[in-house]
Amino acid sequence: MVIDFHTHVFPDKIAERTIKILENNILKVQGKEGHAVIRATLDDLKVSMRENSIDYSVVLPIATAPRQTPSINRFAAEINGRDNIFSFGSLHPSQDDWEEVLEGIKEAGLMGIKLHPEYQQIYVDSPECIRILKKCEELGLYTVLHAGNDIGIEPPVHCSPERLTHVLEYVKGDMIIAAHLGAWKDWDNVEKYLVGTPIIFDTAFTVFFIELEQLIRIIKNHGSEKILFATDSPWEHQGKSAEFVAGLPIDKSDVDNILYKNAKKILNLR
Ligand SMILES: [Zn+2]
């Protein structure tokens, strides 16, 4: 079994346009082209799952402005738990009704939320973020955080490994999922600050960027029971990424933890 814990889909009407904008951002910031692997409508994701033997995908929407929150969470609730898709909810950390929104997400049966400190331009250890992490922990909601650099946004980085350790003064950390193996392209600092903490990592958009040696070392030292397979589809190919992780020179039990066992527990799948 394979569960992809980090994917994105966009409503049919805006998928094409949104992907274009994001690809342009990559070109601007990186100085070279980066392309989506699929078109990223819900149907495209389902086709990719079928073609690449992905059993379940978790969709992670991002509210880049407070006004987007209601429609994002309505869409999330609509697709959650159908056709092997799960969806998290989202909100903007600065919105006044954040507490109500989180309670609504819990009531709707979603397993958690996604925050993107870069797109939302907010530091992970700011009071606005910490109050959300605390409330999520209280409600039993997971929080997926984009962590480290974003390929399409200029620094400063709003969720660095060091900043992320500050939130551990307020929450336990075992309900936090730091995407991109703790911080995209900042894995030395992940090893310095985050490895060994209760924070969960995902592998989204990471395995083809990190040195193999460092990847294996982080898995070993952090523990495979705290790492989730993820691709960041449409930005990474689900099949190639799963194949790469399945072929890692680590114990089969560690591969199984990463590819599906940890995710199964979080999603309450039998
Ligand atoms: Zn992502």
XYZ file of C-alpha atoms and ligand atoms in Angstrom:
271
model
C 0.000 0.000 0.000
C 1.097 3.596 -0.667
C -0.407 6.744 0.873
C 0.670 10.136 -0.480
C 0.269 12.551 2.411
C 0.870 15.829 0.566
C -0.887 16.687 -2.692
C -2.596 19.737 -4.146
C -5.652 20.054 -6.358
C -7.373 23.149 -7.657
C -10.983 23.689 -8.728
C -11.409 22.848 -12.444
C -12.114 26.470 -13.386
C -8.846 27.887 -12.005
C -6.445 24.923 -12.186
C -4.805 25.920 -15.465
C -4.396 29.552 -14.435
C -3.116 28.748 -10.927
C -0.471 26.338 -12.210
C 0.704 28.989 -14.702
C 1.080 31.571 -11.926
C 3.004 29.139 -9.718
C 5.270 28.101 -12.592
C 5.996 31.781 -13.301
C 6.905 32.315 -9.632
C 9.383 29.447 -9.834
C 10.971 30.914 -12.960
C 11.237 34.336 -11.302
C 12.761 33.140 -8.033
C 14.888 30.216 -9.236
C 15.897 31.649 -12.591
C 14.973 28.348 -14.227
C 11.809 26.586 -15.226
C 9.864 24.257 -12.953
C 6.806 22.431 -14.250
C 3.826 20.715 -12.756
C 3.759 17.003 -13.608
C -0.044 16.902 -13.905
C -2.708 19.577 -14.354
C -3.858 19.258 -10.741
C -7.613 19.082 -10.943
C -9.172 16.477 -8.656
C -9.725 14.203 -11.662
C -6.085 14.553 -12.733
C -4.963 13.486 -9.268
C -7.251 10.447 -9.382
C -5.833 9.435 -12.761
C -2.296 9.809 -11.409
C -3.208 7.646 -8.405
C -4.617 4.921 -10.662
C -1.632 4.978 -13.009
C 0.928 4.949 -10.201
C -0.748 2.569 -7.729
C -1.222 5.195 -5.032
C -3.950 3.910 -2.694
C -4.812 7.166 -0.929
C -3.897 10.825 -1.334
C -4.183 13.623 1.188
C -5.036 16.997 -0.338
C -3.630 20.061 1.422
C -5.321 23.336 0.430
C -3.866 26.702 1.452
C -5.866 29.828 2.291
C -3.648 32.673 1.116
C -6.239 35.222 2.284
C -8.941 35.019 5.001
C -11.751 35.443 2.447
C -10.774 32.144 0.778
C -11.248 30.118 3.960
C -14.985 29.296 3.749
C -14.931 28.030 0.160
C -11.683 26.087 0.710
C -13.096 24.294 3.724
C -16.413 23.623 1.975
C -14.543 22.004 -0.923
C -12.336 20.073 1.533
C -15.352 18.633 3.351
C -16.955 17.737 0.036
C -14.057 15.636 -1.254
C -12.837 14.284 2.095
C -13.244 10.535 2.499
C -14.460 9.897 -1.072
C -12.686 7.969 -3.808
C -9.628 7.377 -1.602
C -9.031 11.098 -1.165
C -8.689 12.839 2.159
C -8.526 16.593 2.496
C -7.246 18.828 5.236
C -8.759 22.258 5.787
C -7.059 25.630 5.908
C -7.351 29.149 7.271
C -5.262 32.282 7.381
C -3.519 32.639 10.757
C -4.375 36.325 10.975
C -8.138 35.974 10.626
C -10.266 37.027 13.603
C -12.593 34.043 13.540
C -9.717 31.502 13.579
C -11.089 29.657 16.604
C -14.530 29.163 15.079
C -12.990 28.065 11.804
C -10.907 25.396 13.546
C -13.946 24.119 15.422
C -15.834 23.952 12.118
C -13.007 21.958 10.533
C -13.118 19.504 13.436
C -16.895 19.212 13.177
C -16.697 18.583 9.438
C -14.576 15.520 10.187
C -11.345 16.739 8.592
C -8.146 15.400 10.160
C -6.255 18.672 10.243
C -5.173 21.863 8.547
C -2.415 23.088 6.291
C -0.555 26.312 6.984
C 1.922 27.817 4.562
C 4.026 30.402 6.437
C 5.569 31.574 3.117
C 2.357 32.094 1.133
C 0.689 33.412 4.280
C 3.716 35.602 5.149
C 3.643 34.793 8.842
C 6.362 33.437 11.135
C 5.654 30.020 12.586
C 6.654 31.178 16.078
C 4.443 34.293 15.966
C 1.554 34.522 18.472
C -0.956 34.187 15.590
C 0.551 30.863 14.535
C 1.173 29.495 18.006
C -2.431 30.058 19.128
C -3.561 27.977 16.137
C -1.096 25.166 16.834
C -2.276 25.057 20.444
C -5.947 24.978 19.504
C -5.318 22.245 16.935
C -3.539 20.135 19.515
C -6.478 20.658 21.857
C -8.980 19.599 19.176
C -6.868 16.659 17.999
C -6.238 18.201 14.581
C -2.936 17.719 12.761
C -1.189 20.768 11.329
C 0.864 20.353 8.171
C 3.346 23.199 7.842
C 5.189 24.126 4.734
C 8.736 24.209 6.120
C 11.901 25.795 4.809
C 12.342 27.652 1.551
C 9.584 27.718 -1.044
C 10.731 27.259 -4.611
C 8.567 30.199 -5.759
C 9.017 32.733 -2.926
C 11.968 34.925 -1.966
C 13.416 34.642 1.567
C 13.227 35.368 4.518
C 12.057 31.892 5.459
C 9.115 31.986 7.869
C 9.310 28.388 9.097
C 12.976 27.554 9.629
C 14.058 24.611 11.781
C 15.227 26.935 14.545
C 11.947 28.886 14.610
C 10.005 25.637 14.602
C 11.746 24.524 17.814
C 10.276 27.622 19.524
C 6.748 26.279 19.129
C 7.719 23.235 21.174
C 7.561 25.474 24.243
C 3.792 25.652 23.636
C 2.789 22.322 22.059
C 4.083 18.776 22.252
C 4.833 18.650 18.538
C 3.446 15.217 17.730
C 0.453 16.788 15.931
C 2.736 18.871 13.704
C 3.834 17.629 10.301
C 6.760 19.646 8.924
C 6.718 19.210 5.162
C 9.765 18.689 2.965
C 11.579 16.616 5.591
C 11.524 19.392 8.165
C 12.707 22.277 5.925
C 13.213 22.298 2.187
C 16.906 22.523 1.250
C 17.842 23.311 4.856
C 18.437 19.753 5.968
C 21.662 20.496 7.872
C 19.595 22.659 10.209
C 16.886 19.989 10.336
C 19.558 17.650 11.690
C 20.758 20.320 14.089
C 17.359 21.402 15.473
C 14.518 19.011 14.629
C 15.769 15.440 14.361
C 14.777 13.609 17.529
C 11.886 15.961 18.410
C 8.270 14.655 18.315
C 7.582 16.605 15.085
C 6.566 14.433 12.114
C 8.235 15.020 8.716
C 6.871 14.382 5.238
C 8.999 13.596 2.186
C 7.207 15.962 -0.227
C 9.361 17.349 -3.060
C 12.468 16.211 -1.217
C 13.854 12.821 -2.218
C 15.192 14.067 -5.575
C 16.906 17.110 -3.985
C 18.569 15.745 -0.845
C 21.819 13.710 -0.778
C 20.980 10.041 -0.316
C 23.347 9.769 2.643
C 21.653 12.619 4.482
C 18.187 11.259 3.716
C 19.069 7.866 5.197
C 20.744 9.484 8.207
C 17.654 11.619 8.955
C 15.342 8.597 8.638
C 17.570 6.607 10.984
C 18.113 9.298 13.594
C 14.582 10.767 13.575
C 12.805 7.408 13.361
C 10.773 6.008 10.457
C 7.647 6.085 12.616
C 7.735 9.901 12.357
C 8.103 10.167 8.578
C 5.289 10.202 6.001
C 5.618 9.487 2.300
C 4.485 12.503 0.295
C 5.112 14.000 -3.137
C 3.670 17.523 -3.323
C 1.868 16.418 -6.505
C 1.501 18.073 -9.029
C 5.125 19.153 -8.432
C 6.546 15.645 -8.167
C 5.638 12.410 -9.961
C 3.753 10.147 -7.538
C 4.977 6.912 -9.108
C 8.656 7.833 -9.441
C 8.758 9.165 -5.914
C 7.102 6.060 -4.415
C 9.432 3.821 -6.388
C 12.448 5.733 -5.077
C 11.335 5.438 -1.438
C 10.449 1.750 -1.847
C 13.995 1.172 -3.124
C 15.835 2.959 -0.312
C 18.592 0.872 1.292
C 16.815 0.696 4.671
C 14.855 -2.043 6.463
C 11.575 -3.099 4.855
C 9.755 -2.244 8.104
C 11.052 1.342 7.850
C 9.943 1.598 4.217
C 6.474 0.330 5.199
C 6.227 2.857 8.029
C 7.023 5.678 5.630
C 4.986 4.515 2.630
C 1.726 3.824 4.480
C 1.768 2.551 8.061
C 2.188 5.931 9.783
C -0.376 7.575 7.499
C -2.875 4.773 8.110
C -2.789 5.500 11.814
C -3.227 9.241 11.350
C -6.137 8.746 8.934
C -7.723 6.028 11.092
C -7.703 3.549 8.215
C -8.007 -0.132 8.950
Zn 2.883 21.523 -1.040
